[in-house]
């Protein structure tokens, strides 16, 4: 068995949590709504939701996507958005990638989440910090 790799991503904490919440809602439905099915329900490319949910991709949902998701899944904004604000804006998330054959299972585990330092935040604002960094 291969050893899973570890990566670090830099993302807005709210974006990461919205993606996770929508995946959770999608997988709790009976029957489960596949990534492709949700993409098609939204009228988007078949691979759109898969790309957003792929931790190695920097794709995210925007407000237009969220509005469509809420409509097609018969949700409220409060079902996917936090009730309050997050403590951190942009975070570094250390992730262990897992090998899985089940598309309905997360292919990663969050090991840690830390806010960017002031120096890192300045670099982020100048687009000098990459979205993804391979740790091992």
Tab-separated table of N, CA, C and O in Angstrom:
chain	number	residue	atom	x	y	z
A	1	UNK	N	0.835	-1.188	0.000
A	1	UNK	CA	0.000	0.000	0.000
A	1	UNK	C	0.878	1.249	0.000
A	1	UNK	O	1.817	1.360	0.774
A	2	UNK	N	0.559	2.203	-0.861
A	2	UNK	CA	1.338	3.426	-0.954
A	2	UNK	C	1.056	4.325	0.244
A	2	UNK	O	-0.044	4.364	0.763
A	3	UNK	N	2.092	5.074	0.637
A	3	UNK	CA	1.927	6.039	1.705
A	3	UNK	C	1.231	7.273	1.145
A	3	UNK	O	1.580	7.756	0.077
A	4	UNK	N	0.244	7.756	1.884
A	4	UNK	CA	-0.475	8.948	1.428
A	4	UNK	C	0.439	10.159	1.479
A	4	UNK	O	1.308	10.257	2.337
A	5	UNK	N	0.250	11.071	0.547
A	5	UNK	CA	1.016	12.303	0.508
A	5	UNK	C	0.366	13.335	1.415
A	5	UNK	O	-0.800	13.242	1.757
A	6	UNK	N	1.150	14.323	1.771
A	6	UNK	CA	0.626	15.432	2.545
A	6	UNK	C	0.799	16.708	1.746
A	6	UNK	O	1.824	16.905	1.093
A	7	UNK	N	-0.230	17.549	1.800
A	7	UNK	CA	-0.192	18.820	1.091
A	7	UNK	C	-0.633	19.927	2.036
A	7	UNK	O	-1.161	19.660	3.121
A	8	UNK	N	-0.405	21.144	1.593
A	8	UNK	CA	-0.901	22.298	2.313
A	8	UNK	C	-1.601	23.185	1.293
A	8	UNK	O	-1.076	23.411	0.204
A	9	UNK	N	-2.813	23.629	1.640
A	9	UNK	CA	-3.523	24.549	0.757
A	9	UNK	C	-3.728	25.868	1.495
A	9	UNK	O	-3.758	25.907	2.724
A	10	UNK	N	-3.863	26.925	0.728
A	10	UNK	CA	-4.146	28.252	1.273
A	10	UNK	C	-5.491	28.669	0.697
A	10	UNK	O	-5.663	28.734	-0.524
A	11	UNK	N	-6.450	28.911	1.585
A	11	UNK	CA	-7.828	29.159	1.157
A	11	UNK	C	-8.538	29.992	2.226
A	11	UNK	O	-8.140	29.975	3.396
A	12	UNK	N	-9.588	30.683	1.834
A	12	UNK	CA	-10.421	31.373	2.819
A	12	UNK	C	-11.133	30.305	3.652
A	12	UNK	O	-11.678	29.344	3.103
A	13	UNK	N	-11.113	30.474	4.951
A	13	UNK	CA	-11.738	29.487	5.837
A	13	UNK	C	-13.211	29.286	5.485
A	13	UNK	O	-13.709	28.164	5.471
A	14	UNK	N	-13.911	30.351	5.156
A	14	UNK	CA	-15.330	30.236	4.813
A	14	UNK	C	-15.525	29.435	3.529
A	14	UNK	O	-16.436	28.624	3.432
A	15	UNK	N	-14.660	29.624	2.521
A	15	UNK	CA	-14.775	28.853	1.277
A	15	UNK	C	-14.614	27.364	1.549
A	15	UNK	O	-15.389	26.543	1.058
A	16	UNK	N	-13.603	27.011	2.330
A	16	UNK	CA	-13.342	25.607	2.649
A	16	UNK	C	-14.554	24.993	3.347
A	16	UNK	O	-15.010	23.905	2.992
A	17	UNK	N	-15.110	25.708	4.318
A	17	UNK	CA	-16.230	25.163	5.086
A	17	UNK	C	-17.515	25.082	4.281
A	17	UNK	O	-18.304	24.155	4.471
A	18	UNK	N	-17.747	26.002	3.360
A	18	UNK	CA	-18.934	25.925	2.500
A	18	UNK	C	-18.831	24.710	1.578
A	18	UNK	O	-19.800	23.968	1.395
A	19	UNK	N	-17.656	24.492	1.005
A	19	UNK	CA	-17.452	23.314	0.138
A	19	UNK	C	-17.718	22.039	0.931
A	19	UNK	O	-18.415	21.130	0.464
A	20	UNK	N	-17.189	21.977	2.145
A	20	UNK	CA	-17.394	20.800	2.995
A	20	UNK	C	-18.875	20.621	3.341
A	20	UNK	O	-19.388	19.501	3.327
A	21	UNK	N	-19.567	21.696	3.644
A	21	UNK	CA	-20.979	21.624	4.027
A	21	UNK	C	-21.837	21.136	2.858
A	21	UNK	O	-22.711	20.286	3.038
A	22	UNK	N	-21.575	21.650	1.662
A	22	UNK	CA	-22.362	21.227	0.495
A	22	UNK	C	-22.095	19.760	0.184
A	22	UNK	O	-23.015	19.012	-0.127
A	23	UNK	N	-20.839	19.316	0.312
A	23	UNK	CA	-20.532	17.889	0.102
A	23	UNK	C	-21.303	17.041	1.106
A	23	UNK	O	-21.912	16.037	0.756
A	24	UNK	N	-21.298	17.466	2.357
A	24	UNK	CA	-22.002	16.736	3.420
A	24	UNK	C	-23.505	16.644	3.110
A	24	UNK	O	-24.096	15.565	3.216
A	25	UNK	N	-24.115	17.742	2.709
A	25	UNK	CA	-25.544	17.752	2.366
A	25	UNK	C	-25.805	16.828	1.180
A	25	UNK	O	-26.755	16.040	1.186
A	26	UNK	N	-24.952	16.917	0.163
A	26	UNK	CA	-25.105	16.100	-1.053
A	26	UNK	C	-25.058	14.611	-0.727
A	26	UNK	O	-25.847	13.823	-1.248
A	27	UNK	N	-24.152	14.229	0.165
A	27	UNK	CA	-23.971	12.806	0.498
A	27	UNK	C	-25.001	12.279	1.489
A	27	UNK	O	-25.195	11.064	1.585
A	28	UNK	N	-25.678	13.159	2.200
A	28	UNK	CA	-26.705	12.723	3.158
A	28	UNK	C	-28.065	12.529	2.504
A	28	UNK	O	-28.970	11.993	3.129
A	29	UNK	N	-28.198	12.968	1.266
A	29	UNK	CA	-29.473	12.822	0.574
A	29	UNK	C	-29.733	11.357	0.257
A	29	UNK	O	-28.817	10.578	0.038
A	30	UNK	N	-31.010	10.991	0.218
A	30	UNK	CA	-31.416	9.640	-0.178
A	30	UNK	C	-32.211	9.741	-1.464
A	30	UNK	O	-33.290	10.327	-1.462
A	31	UNK	N	-31.759	9.226	-2.564
A	31	UNK	CA	-30.429	8.643	-2.747
A	31	UNK	C	-29.358	9.737	-2.775
A	31	UNK	O	-29.662	10.917	-2.967
A	32	UNK	N	-28.129	9.318	-2.589
A	32	UNK	CA	-26.994	10.241	-2.631
A	32	UNK	C	-26.994	10.969	-3.969
A	32	UNK	O	-27.261	10.376	-5.007
A	33	UNK	N	-26.686	12.253	-3.927
A	33	UNK	CA	-26.566	13.032	-5.165
A	33	UNK	C	-25.095	13.021	-5.557
A	33	UNK	O	-24.238	13.479	-4.791
A	34	UNK	N	-24.797	12.481	-6.721
A	34	UNK	CA	-23.406	12.426	-7.179
A	34	UNK	C	-22.918	13.820	-7.552
A	34	UNK	O	-23.717	14.747	-7.763
A	35	UNK	N	-21.613	13.959	-7.645
A	35	UNK	CA	-21.026	15.222	-8.085
A	35	UNK	C	-21.546	15.587	-9.471
A	35	UNK	O	-21.926	16.730	-9.725
A	36	UNK	N	-21.570	14.612	-10.369
A	36	UNK	CA	-22.032	14.863	-11.728
A	36	UNK	C	-23.506	15.264	-11.735
A	36	UNK	O	-23.896	16.202	-12.431
A	37	UNK	N	-24.320	14.574	-10.938
A	37	UNK	CA	-25.750	14.882	-10.898
A	37	UNK	C	-25.986	16.311	-10.410
A	37	UNK	O	-26.793	17.047	-10.986
A	38	UNK	N	-25.262	16.724	-9.370
A	38	UNK	CA	-25.427	18.090	-8.874
A	38	UNK	C	-24.967	19.095	-9.923
A	38	UNK	O	-25.625	20.105	-10.153
A	39	UNK	N	-23.856	18.809	-10.585
A	39	UNK	CA	-23.380	19.688	-11.664
A	39	UNK	C	-24.459	19.860	-12.725
A	39	UNK	O	-24.737	20.974	-13.186
A	40	UNK	N	-25.086	18.750	-13.114
A	40	UNK	CA	-26.132	18.788	-14.137
A	40	UNK	C	-27.374	19.523	-13.636
A	40	UNK	O	-27.997	20.280	-14.380
A	41	UNK	N	-27.735	19.326	-12.365
A	41	UNK	CA	-28.873	20.034	-11.792
A	41	UNK	C	-28.650	21.545	-11.818
A	41	UNK	O	-29.599	22.320	-11.940
A	42	UNK	N	-27.379	21.944	-11.705
A	42	UNK	CA	-27.025	23.363	-11.711
A	42	UNK	C	-26.889	23.921	-13.123
A	42	UNK	O	-26.725	25.122	-13.306
A	43	UNK	N	-26.920	23.020	-14.130
A	43	UNK	CA	-26.764	23.460	-15.511
A	43	UNK	C	-25.323	23.804	-15.849
A	43	UNK	O	-25.050	24.606	-16.739
A	44	UNK	N	-24.392	23.174	-15.132
A	44	UNK	CA	-22.963	23.431	-15.333
A	44	UNK	C	-22.287	22.210	-15.945
A	44	UNK	O	-22.908	21.153	-16.081
A	45	UNK	N	-21.021	22.342	-16.293
A	45	UNK	CA	-20.263	21.219	-16.846
A	45	UNK	C	-20.322	20.038	-15.875
A	45	UNK	O	-20.312	20.226	-14.651
A	46	UNK	N	-20.372	18.817	-16.429
A	46	UNK	CA	-20.497	17.607	-15.613
A	46	UNK	C	-19.458	17.515	-14.492
A	46	UNK	O	-19.743	17.004	-13.417
A	47	UNK	N	-18.264	18.005	-14.734
A	47	UNK	CA	-17.190	17.872	-13.753
A	47	UNK	C	-17.058	19.036	-12.791
A	47	UNK	O	-16.145	19.054	-11.963
A	48	UNK	N	-17.974	19.997	-12.856
A	48	UNK	CA	-17.818	21.213	-12.042
A	48	UNK	C	-17.746	20.926	-10.544
A	48	UNK	O	-16.811	21.347	-9.861
A	49	UNK	N	-18.727	20.236	-9.994
A	49	UNK	CA	-18.756	19.974	-8.551
A	49	UNK	C	-17.552	19.121	-8.142
A	49	UNK	O	-16.935	19.365	-7.105
A	50	UNK	N	-17.181	18.162	-8.968
A	50	UNK	CA	-16.000	17.344	-8.684
A	50	UNK	C	-14.746	18.186	-8.598
A	50	UNK	O	-13.886	17.954	-7.745
A	51	UNK	N	-14.647	19.170	-9.456
A	51	UNK	CA	-13.474	20.058	-9.446
A	51	UNK	C	-13.464	20.909	-8.177
A	51	UNK	O	-12.422	21.093	-7.553
A	52	UNK	N	-14.630	21.421	-7.783
A	52	UNK	CA	-14.711	22.221	-6.558
A	52	UNK	C	-14.368	21.362	-5.336
A	52	UNK	O	-13.649	21.805	-4.440
A	53	UNK	N	-14.864	20.139	-5.302
A	53	UNK	CA	-14.636	19.267	-4.143
A	53	UNK	C	-13.251	18.623	-4.132
A	53	UNK	O	-12.855	18.050	-3.120
A	54	UNK	N	-12.508	18.710	-5.242
A	54	UNK	CA	-11.158	18.155	-5.296
A	54	UNK	C	-10.220	19.098	-4.556
A	54	UNK	O	-9.967	20.213	-4.991
A	55	UNK	N	-9.704	18.650	-3.443
A	55	UNK	CA	-8.876	19.466	-2.565
A	55	UNK	C	-7.625	20.012	-3.265
A	55	UNK	O	-7.070	21.018	-2.851
A	56	UNK	N	-7.202	19.355	-4.342
A	56	UNK	CA	-6.004	19.799	-5.059
A	56	UNK	C	-6.300	20.923	-6.053
A	56	UNK	O	-5.385	21.501	-6.605
A	57	UNK	N	-7.569	21.208	-6.271
A	57	UNK	CA	-7.986	22.266	-7.202
A	57	UNK	C	-8.369	23.520	-6.418
A	57	UNK	O	-8.914	23.430	-5.329
A	58	UNK	N	-8.122	24.665	-7.006
A	58	UNK	CA	-8.449	25.919	-6.318
A	58	UNK	C	-9.858	26.425	-6.643
A	58	UNK	O	-10.241	27.502	-6.204
A	59	UNK	N	-10.639	25.649	-7.373
A	59	UNK	CA	-12.003	26.056	-7.731
A	59	UNK	C	-12.877	26.161	-6.484
A	59	UNK	O	-12.726	25.379	-5.541
A	60	UNK	N	-13.786	27.129	-6.499
A	60	UNK	CA	-14.689	27.353	-5.372
A	60	UNK	C	-16.069	27.705	-5.898
A	60	UNK	O	-16.235	28.053	-7.058
A	61	UNK	N	-17.045	27.639	-5.005
A	61	UNK	CA	-18.381	28.122	-5.336
A	61	UNK	C	-18.398	29.634	-5.159
A	61	UNK	O	-17.767	30.162	-4.250
A	62	UNK	N	-19.170	30.329	-6.008
A	62	UNK	CA	-19.398	31.748	-5.781
A	62	UNK	C	-20.855	31.922	-5.349
A	62	UNK	O	-21.598	30.948	-5.215
A	63	UNK	N	-21.273	33.152	-5.117
A	63	UNK	CA	-22.641	33.389	-4.626
A	63	UNK	C	-23.694	32.936	-5.637
A	63	UNK	O	-24.762	32.460	-5.253
A	64	UNK	N	-23.418	33.076	-6.916
A	64	UNK	CA	-24.353	32.616	-7.950
A	64	UNK	C	-24.540	31.106	-7.849
A	64	UNK	O	-25.658	30.607	-7.890
A	65	UNK	N	-23.409	30.371	-7.680
A	65	UNK	CA	-23.480	28.919	-7.513
A	65	UNK	C	-24.288	28.564	-6.261
A	65	UNK	O	-25.131	27.663	-6.287
A	66	UNK	N	-23.984	29.258	-5.153
A	66	UNK	CA	-24.691	28.967	-3.895
A	66	UNK	C	-26.188	29.177	-4.044
A	66	UNK	O	-26.985	28.368	-3.564
A	67	UNK	N	-26.582	30.248	-4.702
A	67	UNK	CA	-28.005	30.509	-4.908
A	67	UNK	C	-28.660	29.372	-5.698
A	67	UNK	O	-29.746	28.904	-5.355
A	68	UNK	N	-27.980	28.907	-6.751
A	68	UNK	CA	-28.521	27.801	-7.560
A	68	UNK	C	-28.571	26.501	-6.744
A	68	UNK	O	-29.550	25.757	-6.828
A	69	UNK	N	-27.526	26.236	-5.967
A	69	UNK	CA	-27.490	25.028	-5.133
A	69	UNK	C	-28.643	25.047	-4.142
A	69	UNK	O	-29.345	24.041	-3.955
A	70	UNK	N	-28.863	26.174	-3.515
A	70	UNK	CA	-29.943	26.308	-2.542
A	70	UNK	C	-31.292	26.065	-3.202
A	70	UNK	O	-32.156	25.384	-2.638
A	71	UNK	N	-31.465	26.579	-4.421
A	71	UNK	CA	-32.733	26.368	-5.133
A	71	UNK	C	-32.936	24.903	-5.507
A	71	UNK	O	-33.985	24.326	-5.231
A	72	UNK	N	-31.921	24.272	-6.131
A	72	UNK	CA	-32.112	22.902	-6.631
A	72	UNK	C	-32.181	21.865	-5.504
A	72	UNK	O	-32.798	20.821	-5.668
A	73	UNK	N	-31.553	22.151	-4.371
A	73	UNK	CA	-31.595	21.210	-3.245
A	73	UNK	C	-32.658	21.590	-2.217
A	73	UNK	O	-32.758	20.952	-1.169
A	74	UNK	N	-33.420	22.653	-2.517
A	74	UNK	CA	-34.488	23.110	-1.634
A	74	UNK	C	-33.965	23.390	-0.221
A	74	UNK	O	-34.484	22.867	0.769
A	75	UNK	N	-32.934	24.223	-0.158
A	75	UNK	CA	-32.296	24.584	1.103
A	75	UNK	C	-32.542	26.053	1.412
A	75	UNK	O	-33.158	26.769	0.629
A	76	UNK	N	-32.016	26.482	2.546
A	76	UNK	CA	-31.972	27.898	2.913
A	76	UNK	C	-30.499	28.287	2.969
A	76	UNK	O	-29.629	27.427	3.180
A	77	UNK	N	-30.214	29.573	2.801
A	77	UNK	CA	-28.826	30.019	2.899
A	77	UNK	C	-28.215	29.627	4.233
A	77	UNK	O	-27.039	29.284	4.315
A	78	UNK	N	-29.018	29.639	5.295
A	78	UNK	CA	-28.500	29.280	6.620
A	78	UNK	C	-28.088	27.807	6.708
A	78	UNK	O	-27.370	27.430	7.631
A	79	UNK	N	-28.536	26.988	5.747
A	79	UNK	CA	-28.122	25.588	5.733
A	79	UNK	C	-26.677	25.418	5.272
A	79	UNK	O	-26.036	24.410	5.577
A	80	UNK	N	-26.168	26.391	4.509
A	80	UNK	CA	-24.804	26.255	3.972
A	80	UNK	C	-23.843	27.325	4.461
A	80	UNK	O	-22.636	27.130	4.407
A	81	UNK	N	-24.375	28.446	4.936
A	81	UNK	CA	-23.509	29.526	5.421
A	81	UNK	C	-23.408	29.476	6.935
A	81	UNK	O	-24.346	29.049	7.614
A	82	UNK	N	-22.289	29.922	7.484
A	82	UNK	CA	-22.139	29.910	8.947
A	82	UNK	C	-23.095	30.905	9.599
A	82	UNK	O	-23.490	31.903	8.982
A	83	UNK	N	-23.455	30.634	10.844
A	83	UNK	CA	-24.348	31.534	11.561
A	83	UNK	C	-23.619	32.779	12.052
A	83	UNK	O	-24.235	33.796	12.329
A	84	UNK	N	-22.318	32.691	12.152
A	84	UNK	CA	-21.506	33.834	12.589
A	84	UNK	C	-20.304	33.986	11.689
A	84	UNK	O	-20.237	33.379	10.620
A	85	UNK	N	-19.365	34.773	12.126
A	85	UNK	CA	-18.153	34.954	11.322
A	85	UNK	C	-17.075	33.974	11.787
A	85	UNK	O	-17.150	33.416	12.885
A	86	UNK	N	-16.097	33.774	10.924
A	86	UNK	CA	-14.970	32.921	11.275
A	86	UNK	C	-13.894	33.763	11.947
A	86	UNK	O	-13.809	34.968	11.727
A	87	UNK	N	-13.067	33.104	12.740
A	87	UNK	CA	-11.979	33.803	13.421
A	87	UNK	C	-10.886	34.239	12.458
A	87	UNK	O	-10.215	35.226	12.693
A	88	UNK	N	-10.717	33.473	11.381
A	88	UNK	CA	-9.616	33.737	10.472
A	88	UNK	C	-10.138	33.953	9.061
A	88	UNK	O	-11.145	33.377	8.659
A	89	UNK	N	-9.426	34.759	8.312
A	89	UNK	CA	-9.801	35.024	6.932
A	89	UNK	C	-9.192	33.940	6.040
A	89	UNK	O	-9.850	33.001	5.622
A	90	UNK	N	-7.904	34.047	5.802
A	90	UNK	CA	-7.188	33.091	4.951
A	90	UNK	C	-6.396	32.151	5.850
A	90	UNK	O	-5.721	32.593	6.780
A	91	UNK	N	-6.494	30.855	5.557
A	91	UNK	CA	-5.828	29.857	6.385
A	91	UNK	C	-4.958	28.919	5.551
A	91	UNK	O	-5.175	28.765	4.347
A	92	UNK	N	-3.984	28.316	6.223
A	92	UNK	CA	-3.182	27.226	5.652
A	92	UNK	C	-3.739	25.949	6.257
A	92	UNK	O	-3.841	25.833	7.476
A	93	UNK	N	-4.099	25.019	5.397
A	93	UNK	CA	-4.652	23.758	5.879
A	93	UNK	C	-3.695	22.636	5.492
A	93	UNK	O	-3.411	22.440	4.309
A	94	UNK	N	-3.192	21.938	6.488
A	94	UNK	CA	-2.289	20.800	6.290
A	94	UNK	C	-3.178	19.565	6.145
A	94	UNK	O	-3.977	19.264	7.025
A	95	UNK	N	-3.016	18.871	5.024
A	95	UNK	CA	-3.924	17.781	4.659
A	95	UNK	C	-3.151	16.509	4.335
A	95	UNK	O	-2.140	16.543	3.635
A	96	UNK	N	-3.667	15.398	4.829
A	96	UNK	CA	-3.130	14.084	4.480
A	96	UNK	C	-4.059	13.493	3.426
A	96	UNK	O	-5.256	13.349	3.654
A	97	UNK	N	-3.507	13.182	2.263
A	97	UNK	CA	-4.301	12.576	1.196
A	97	UNK	C	-4.430	11.086	1.445
A	97	UNK	O	-3.473	10.424	1.841
A	98	UNK	N	-5.645	10.565	1.232
A	98	UNK	CA	-5.900	9.138	1.437
A	98	UNK	C	-6.292	8.524	0.103
A	98	UNK	O	-6.929	9.174	-0.719
A	99	UNK	N	-5.905	7.286	-0.072
A	99	UNK	CA	-6.318	6.566	-1.270
A	99	UNK	C	-7.665	5.935	-0.991
A	99	UNK	O	-7.852	5.266	0.011
A	100	UNK	N	-8.623	6.200	-1.875
A	100	UNK	CA	-9.949	5.628	-1.727
A	100	UNK	C	-10.534	5.342	-3.099
A	100	UNK	O	-10.290	6.080	-4.043
A	101	UNK	N	-11.267	4.278	-3.179
A	101	UNK	CA	-11.942	3.937	-4.445
A	101	UNK	C	-13.393	4.405	-4.416
A	101	UNK	O	-14.055	4.469	-5.424
A	102	UNK	N	-13.874	4.741	-3.219
A	102	UNK	CA	-15.257	5.157	-3.034
A	102	UNK	C	-15.365	6.660	-3.279
A	102	UNK	O	-14.850	7.458	-2.506
A	103	UNK	N	-16.047	7.062	-4.346
A	103	UNK	CA	-16.162	8.480	-4.690
A	103	UNK	C	-16.975	9.261	-3.664
A	103	UNK	O	-16.934	10.476	-3.648
A	104	UNK	N	-17.726	8.560	-2.817
A	104	UNK	CA	-18.527	9.234	-1.807
A	104	UNK	C	-17.777	9.411	-0.492
A	104	UNK	O	-18.323	9.920	0.470
A	105	UNK	N	-16.536	8.972	-0.458
A	105	UNK	CA	-15.713	9.095	0.738
A	105	UNK	C	-14.683	10.196	0.509
A	105	UNK	O	-14.122	10.310	-0.573
A	106	UNK	N	-14.441	11.010	1.533
A	106	UNK	CA	-13.439	12.056	1.394
A	106	UNK	C	-12.083	11.408	1.178
A	106	UNK	O	-11.746	10.425	1.823
A	107	UNK	N	-11.318	11.998	0.276
A	107	UNK	CA	-10.008	11.439	-0.043
A	107	UNK	C	-8.894	12.149	0.729
A	107	UNK	O	-7.750	12.126	0.320
A	108	UNK	N	-9.266	12.784	1.829
A	108	UNK	CA	-8.266	13.488	2.626
A	108	UNK	C	-8.718	13.639	4.068
A	108	UNK	O	-9.887	13.465	4.397
A	109	UNK	N	-7.731	13.973	4.904
A	109	UNK	CA	-7.977	14.236	6.318
A	109	UNK	C	-7.275	15.541	6.670
A	109	UNK	O	-6.103	15.728	6.337
A	110	UNK	N	-7.976	16.451	7.317
A	110	UNK	CA	-7.376	17.715	7.738
A	110	UNK	C	-6.551	17.450	8.995
A	110	UNK	O	-7.069	16.963	9.993
A	111	UNK	N	-5.252	17.763	8.898
A	111	UNK	CA	-4.364	17.571	10.042
A	111	UNK	C	-4.280	18.825	10.905
A	111	UNK	O	-4.182	18.739	12.120
A	112	UNK	N	-4.284	19.987	10.255
A	112	UNK	CA	-4.261	21.240	11.005
A	112	UNK	C	-4.731	22.385	10.121
A	112	UNK	O	-4.700	22.295	8.889
A	113	UNK	N	-5.177	23.452	10.775
A	113	UNK	CA	-5.610	24.656	10.084
A	113	UNK	C	-5.079	25.840	10.886
A	113	UNK	O	-5.339	25.946	12.076
A	114	UNK	N	-4.307	26.699	10.211
A	114	UNK	CA	-3.704	27.841	10.889
A	114	UNK	C	-3.900	29.098	10.050
A	114	UNK	O	-3.837	29.044	8.820
A	115	UNK	N	-4.076	30.246	10.724
A	115	UNK	CA	-4.178	31.495	9.958
A	115	UNK	C	-2.818	31.859	9.374
A	115	UNK	O	-1.769	31.447	9.891
A	116	UNK	N	-2.835	32.613	8.292
A	116	UNK	CA	-1.583	33.100	7.730
A	116	UNK	C	-0.976	34.123	8.687
A	116	UNK	O	-1.704	34.870	9.351
A	117	UNK	N	0.348	34.162	8.734
A	117	UNK	CA	1.019	35.199	9.511
A	117	UNK	C	0.854	36.525	8.764
A	117	UNK	O	0.430	36.550	7.599
A	118	UNK	N	1.196	37.617	9.401
A	118	UNK	CA	1.096	38.929	8.734
A	118	UNK	C	1.944	38.962	7.469
A	118	UNK	O	1.508	39.475	6.436
A	119	UNK	N	3.150	38.404	7.555
A	119	UNK	CA	4.037	38.390	6.391
A	119	UNK	C	3.433	37.539	5.262
A	119	UNK	O	3.430	37.932	4.101
A	120	UNK	N	2.923	36.363	5.626
A	120	UNK	CA	2.298	35.490	4.626
A	120	UNK	C	1.069	36.162	4.004
A	120	UNK	O	0.813	36.030	2.813
A	121	UNK	N	0.320	36.896	4.819
A	121	UNK	CA	-0.864	37.586	4.313
A	121	UNK	C	-0.469	38.648	3.285
A	121	UNK	O	-1.150	38.799	2.264
A	122	UNK	N	0.607	39.341	3.530
A	122	UNK	CA	1.092	40.334	2.558
A	122	UNK	C	1.477	39.643	1.249
A	122	UNK	O	1.144	40.124	0.164
A	123	UNK	N	2.160	38.512	1.344
A	123	UNK	CA	2.534	37.747	0.154
A	123	UNK	C	1.294	37.213	-0.562
A	123	UNK	O	1.216	37.215	-1.786
A	124	UNK	N	0.308	36.784	0.209
A	124	UNK	CA	-0.941	36.280	-0.366
A	124	UNK	C	-1.627	37.380	-1.178
A	124	UNK	O	-2.110	37.148	-2.285
A	125	UNK	N	-1.678	38.567	-0.624
A	125	UNK	CA	-2.318	39.703	-1.301
A	125	UNK	C	-1.609	40.065	-2.603
A	125	UNK	O	-2.212	40.636	-3.506
A	126	UNK	N	-0.330	39.716	-2.691
A	126	UNK	CA	0.454	39.978	-3.902
A	126	UNK	C	0.486	38.759	-4.824
A	126	UNK	O	1.259	38.715	-5.771
A	127	UNK	N	-0.343	37.763	-4.535
A	127	UNK	CA	-0.394	36.507	-5.300
A	127	UNK	C	0.950	35.793	-5.348
A	127	UNK	O	1.302	35.186	-6.358
A	128	UNK	N	1.678	35.844	-4.247
A	128	UNK	CA	2.996	35.207	-4.185
A	128	UNK	C	2.995	33.946	-3.334
A	128	UNK	O	4.044	33.371	-3.086
A	129	UNK	N	1.830	33.520	-2.883
A	129	UNK	CA	1.714	32.253	-2.154
A	129	UNK	C	0.839	31.349	-3.007
A	129	UNK	O	-0.294	31.709	-3.334
A	130	UNK	N	1.337	30.167	-3.370
A	130	UNK	CA	0.534	29.268	-4.203
A	130	UNK	C	-0.616	28.656	-3.406
A	130	UNK	O	-0.560	28.535	-2.181
A	131	UNK	N	-1.665	28.270	-4.130
A	131	UNK	CA	-2.808	27.612	-3.491
A	131	UNK	C	-2.378	26.290	-2.851
A	131	UNK	O	-2.781	25.966	-1.747
A	132	UNK	N	-1.543	25.528	-3.545
A	132	UNK	CA	-1.186	24.185	-3.100
A	132	UNK	C	0.326	24.030	-3.000
A	132	UNK	O	1.059	24.481	-3.879
A	133	UNK	N	0.760	23.392	-1.920
A	133	UNK	CA	2.179	23.081	-1.741
A	133	UNK	C	2.271	21.632	-1.280
A	133	UNK	O	1.570	21.227	-0.345
A	134	UNK	N	3.112	20.845	-1.960
A	134	UNK	CA	3.307	19.445	-1.580
A	134	UNK	C	4.299	19.397	-0.434
A	134	UNK	O	5.389	19.952	-0.505
A	135	UNK	N	3.916	18.746	0.658
A	135	UNK	CA	4.773	18.637	1.834
A	135	UNK	C	5.597	17.353	1.749
A	135	UNK	O	6.787	17.358	1.948
A	136	UNK	N	4.916	16.236	1.465
A	136	UNK	CA	5.631	14.965	1.250
A	136	UNK	C	4.757	13.975	0.551
A	136	UNK	O	3.583	14.097	0.448
